[in-house]
Short mmCIF file of C-alpha atoms in Angstrom, two decimals:
data_model
loop_
_atom_site.label_atom_id
_atom_site.label_comp_id
_atom_site.label_asym_id
_atom_site.label_seq_id
_atom_site.Cartn_x
_atom_site.Cartn_y
_atom_site.Cartn_z
CA MET A 1392 -42.94 22.41 197.03
CA THR A 1393 -43.66 19.11 197.16
CA GLY A 1394 -43.72 16.23 194.49
CA GLU A 1395 -42.38 16.20 190.96
CA LYS A 1396 -43.33 18.71 188.41
CA PRO A 1397 -45.43 16.72 185.75
CA ARG A 1398 -44.65 17.63 182.31
CA ILE A 1399 -48.04 18.19 180.62
CA ARG A 1400 -48.85 17.61 176.94
CA GLN A 1401 -51.53 20.38 176.24
CA VAL A 1402 -51.02 23.80 176.12
CA LEU A 1403 -52.03 25.50 179.28
CA VAL A 1404 -54.18 29.06 179.01
CA VAL A 1405 -54.33 31.43 181.83
CA GLU A 1406 -55.47 34.82 182.04
CA GLY A 1407 -52.32 36.81 183.15
CA ARG A 1408 -48.37 36.73 183.81
CA TYR A 1409 -48.81 36.20 187.50
CA ASP A 1410 -51.04 33.12 187.07
CA ALA A 1411 -48.59 31.94 184.50
CA ALA A 1412 -45.71 32.47 187.14
CA ALA A 1413 -47.78 30.28 189.67
CA LEU A 1414 -48.62 27.57 187.35
CA THR A 1415 -44.76 27.52 185.98
CA ASN A 1416 -44.01 26.30 189.79
CA ALA A 1417 -46.69 23.52 189.61
CA VAL A 1418 -46.33 21.93 186.10
CA ASP A 1419 -43.82 21.68 183.02
CA ALA A 1420 -46.02 23.00 180.15
CA LEU A 1421 -46.44 25.80 177.49
CA ILE A 1422 -48.18 28.50 179.31
CA LEU A 1423 -49.80 31.21 176.98
CA THR A 1424 -51.78 34.22 178.93
CA THR A 1425 -54.90 35.78 177.41
CA ASP A 1426 -54.01 39.25 178.88
CA GLY A 1427 -57.15 39.32 180.63
CA PHE A 1428 -59.86 40.19 177.93
CA GLY A 1429 -56.90 41.28 175.42
CA ILE A 1430 -57.22 37.81 173.47
CA PHE A 1431 -60.58 39.36 172.30
CA LYS A 1432 -59.05 41.57 170.01
CA ASP A 1433 -55.58 40.15 169.66
CA LYS A 1434 -55.56 38.38 166.14
CA GLU A 1435 -51.80 37.07 166.46
CA ALA A 1436 -52.53 35.45 169.92
CA GLN A 1437 -55.99 33.96 168.42
CA SER A 1438 -54.24 32.52 165.68
CA LEU A 1439 -51.22 31.11 167.82
CA LEU A 1440 -54.11 29.57 170.33
CA LYS A 1441 -55.94 28.12 167.53
CA GLU A 1442 -52.79 26.31 166.03
CA LEU A 1443 -51.24 25.00 169.21
CA GLY A 1444 -54.73 24.11 170.37
CA ARG A 1445 -55.40 21.96 167.09
CA ARG A 1446 -51.94 20.14 167.74
CA ARG A 1447 -51.65 19.77 171.35
CA GLY A 1448 -54.97 20.48 173.05
CA VAL A 1449 -55.86 23.31 175.42
CA ILE A 1450 -56.54 23.21 179.27
CA VAL A 1451 -58.12 26.52 180.33
CA LEU A 1452 -57.45 27.64 183.82
CA THR A 1453 -59.02 31.05 184.69
CA ASP A 1454 -60.32 32.86 188.08
CA PRO A 1455 -63.72 31.51 189.35
CA ASP A 1456 -65.48 34.81 188.63
CA ALA A 1457 -67.48 36.26 185.75
CA ALA A 1458 -64.65 37.27 183.94
CA GLY A 1459 -62.89 34.07 184.02
CA PHE A 1460 -65.85 32.34 182.63
CA ARG A 1461 -66.28 34.72 179.89
CA ILE A 1462 -62.48 33.91 178.73
CA ARG A 1463 -63.27 30.20 178.90
CA ARG A 1464 -66.31 30.34 176.70
CA PHE A 1465 -64.14 32.53 174.36
CA VAL A 1466 -61.28 30.12 174.07
CA ALA A 1467 -63.65 26.99 173.66
CA ASP A 1468 -65.31 28.92 170.82
CA LEU A 1469 -61.92 30.04 169.34
CA VAL A 1470 -60.23 26.63 169.52
CA GLY A 1471 -63.14 24.32 169.24
CA THR A 1472 -64.64 22.51 172.26
CA GLN A 1473 -63.46 18.92 171.05
CA HIS A 1474 -59.82 20.33 171.70
CA VAL A 1475 -60.31 22.24 175.00
CA ARG A 1476 -60.37 21.12 178.59
CA HIS A 1477 -61.29 23.22 181.82
CA ALA A 1478 -59.52 22.94 184.95
CA TYR A 1479 -61.12 25.03 187.94
CA VAL A 1480 -59.77 26.18 191.17
CA PRO A 1481 -62.71 26.31 193.75
CA ALA A 1482 -64.73 29.66 194.52
CA VAL A 1483 -62.84 30.81 197.80
CA GLU A 1484 -63.27 34.18 199.16
CA GLY A 1485 -59.95 35.91 199.64
CA LYS A 1486 -57.46 38.11 197.73
CA GLU A 1487 -53.73 37.60 196.22
CA LYS A 1488 -51.13 38.63 198.53
CA ARG A 1489 -49.71 41.45 195.96
CA LYS A 1490 -53.32 43.13 195.76
CA PRO A 1491 -54.32 45.51 198.64
CA VAL A 1492 -57.89 44.79 198.02
CA PRO A 1493 -59.80 41.67 196.82
CA GLY A 1494 -61.31 41.84 193.26
CA LYS A 1495 -64.63 42.92 192.36
CA GLU A 1496 -66.36 39.45 193.43
CA GLY A 1497 -63.98 38.89 196.44
CA LEU A 1498 -62.72 35.67 195.17
CA LEU A 1499 -59.13 34.35 195.29
CA GLY A 1500 -57.92 34.26 191.75
CA VAL A 1501 -55.63 31.32 190.18
CA GLU A 1502 -52.26 33.04 191.42
CA GLY A 1503 -53.61 32.75 194.80
CA PHE A 1504 -53.47 28.92 195.25
CA ASP A 1505 -50.61 26.75 196.28
CA VAL A 1506 -48.66 24.63 193.76
CA ASN A 1507 -50.50 21.55 194.85
CA ALA A 1508 -53.82 22.82 194.30
CA LEU A 1509 -52.75 24.24 190.90
CA ARG A 1510 -51.15 20.95 189.64
CA GLN A 1511 -54.00 18.92 190.83
CA ALA A 1512 -56.63 21.11 188.91
CA VAL A 1513 -54.75 20.61 185.66
CA LEU A 1514 -54.53 16.76 186.33
CA ASN A 1515 -58.16 16.62 187.00
CA ALA A 1516 -59.04 18.36 183.89
CA GLY A 1517 -57.22 15.27 182.05
CA GLY A 1518 -53.78 17.03 181.76
CA GLU A 1519 -52.00 14.10 179.98
CA GLN A 1520 -48.52 13.61 181.20
CA SER A 1521 -45.90 13.49 178.24
CA ALA A 1522 -42.36 11.77 178.43
CA ALA A 1523 -39.50 14.23 178.41
CA ARG A 1524 -38.46 15.20 174.88
CA ASN A 1525 -35.28 13.29 173.25
CA GLY A 1526 -32.27 15.66 172.27
CA ARG A 1527 -31.53 19.06 173.38
CA ALA A 1528 -33.83 22.02 173.88
CA ILE A 1529 -33.84 24.99 170.90
CA THR A 1530 -32.06 27.99 172.53
CA TYR A 1531 -31.77 31.73 171.80
CA ALA A 1532 -28.13 31.01 170.08
CA ASP A 1533 -30.29 28.31 167.90
CA LEU A 1534 -32.56 31.13 166.72
CA TYR A 1535 -29.44 33.28 165.62
CA VAL A 1536 -27.62 30.35 164.16
CA TRP A 1537 -30.60 29.66 161.91
CA GLY A 1538 -30.82 33.48 161.13
CA LEU A 1539 -34.12 33.96 162.80
CA SER A 1540 -32.99 36.38 165.37
CA GLY A 1541 -30.35 38.98 165.66
CA THR A 1542 -28.82 38.85 162.30
CA ALA A 1543 -29.57 41.21 159.17
CA GLY A 1544 -32.68 40.08 157.52
CA SER A 1545 -33.80 38.01 160.41
CA ARG A 1546 -37.08 39.44 160.76
CA GLU A 1547 -38.09 38.63 157.21
CA GLU A 1548 -36.67 35.08 157.73
CA ARG A 1549 -38.41 34.32 160.99
CA TYR A 1550 -41.63 35.72 159.21
CA ALA A 1551 -41.61 33.16 156.20
CA PHE A 1552 -40.29 30.35 158.32
CA LEU A 1553 -43.27 30.85 160.84
CA LYS A 1554 -45.48 31.22 158.05
CA GLN A 1555 -44.27 27.89 156.58
CA LEU A 1556 -45.11 26.56 160.17
CA GLY A 1557 -48.68 27.63 160.12
CA LEU A 1558 -47.63 30.12 163.36
CA PRO A 1559 -48.18 33.64 163.87
CA PRO A 1560 -45.16 35.86 162.57
CA ARG A 1561 -44.79 38.12 165.41
CA LEU A 1562 -43.93 35.97 168.48
CA SER A 1563 -41.38 37.32 170.66
CA LYS A 1564 -38.09 35.49 171.12
CA LYS A 1565 -39.02 33.91 173.97
CA ALA A 1566 -42.44 32.95 172.94
CA LEU A 1567 -40.91 31.47 169.61
CA CYS A 1568 -38.33 29.32 171.66
CA ASP A 1569 -41.22 28.04 173.99
CA VAL A 1570 -43.32 27.31 171.03
CA LEU A 1571 -40.83 25.44 169.01
CA ASN A 1572 -39.47 23.53 171.98
CA SER A 1573 -43.37 22.36 172.56
CA LEU A 1574 -43.92 21.42 168.86
CA TYR A 1575 -40.50 20.36 167.47
CA THR A 1576 -37.25 18.80 168.28
CA TRP A 1577 -33.87 20.69 167.51
CA GLU A 1578 -33.18 18.00 164.98
CA GLU A 1579 -36.52 18.70 162.88
CA ILE A 1580 -35.92 22.66 162.94
CA ASP A 1581 -32.15 22.19 162.12
CA GLN A 1582 -33.15 20.03 159.02
CA MET A 1583 -35.93 22.47 157.82
CA GLN A 1584 -33.25 25.19 158.14
CA ASN A 1585 -30.35 23.63 156.59
CA GLY A 1586 -31.49 20.34 154.84
CA PRO A 1587 -30.49 17.02 155.58
CA GLN A 1588 -26.97 16.47 156.61
CA GLN A 1589 -24.52 14.82 154.14
CA GLY A 1590 -23.19 11.70 156.01
#
């Protein structure tokens, strides 16, 4: 891989986990998947995308086929076009290495492009580079200490906490860490959970 991974402020939206894995090698960003057309019925995912889109902006990067463009339109309508930018990969005939046969339209999907092409697609779409956050990252251990994971009553605590933040209550532990690190510092969350420290 060549070049540094730029840290992107906006939330990146791709179709599936293989696309997300490829993009993770190209940029440092919060990446959400639509699970293909799954986003059309997943109210939790829709709620998360709308909230994050309103706060951070969204860059959509889907396959260059009819299904990809249908997903783009859905995300733009859901989040609001003023918060959405579009990144594109070219329509190139081919197939991904892991697939035995090409897709229905015979076009290479997002996961089939190299790191530099994906990075450039995001930057061309207006991906805003942000400085590294000050302070340390929020970890699974922090979720435990704050009573949001792995403790008696943690599910109820997590539900109430996410509702307070305007986020969907059923985020996985990994998604919760990713989202909190994207939106807040450790210090901000710790103060919400424990109140101001006495000095």
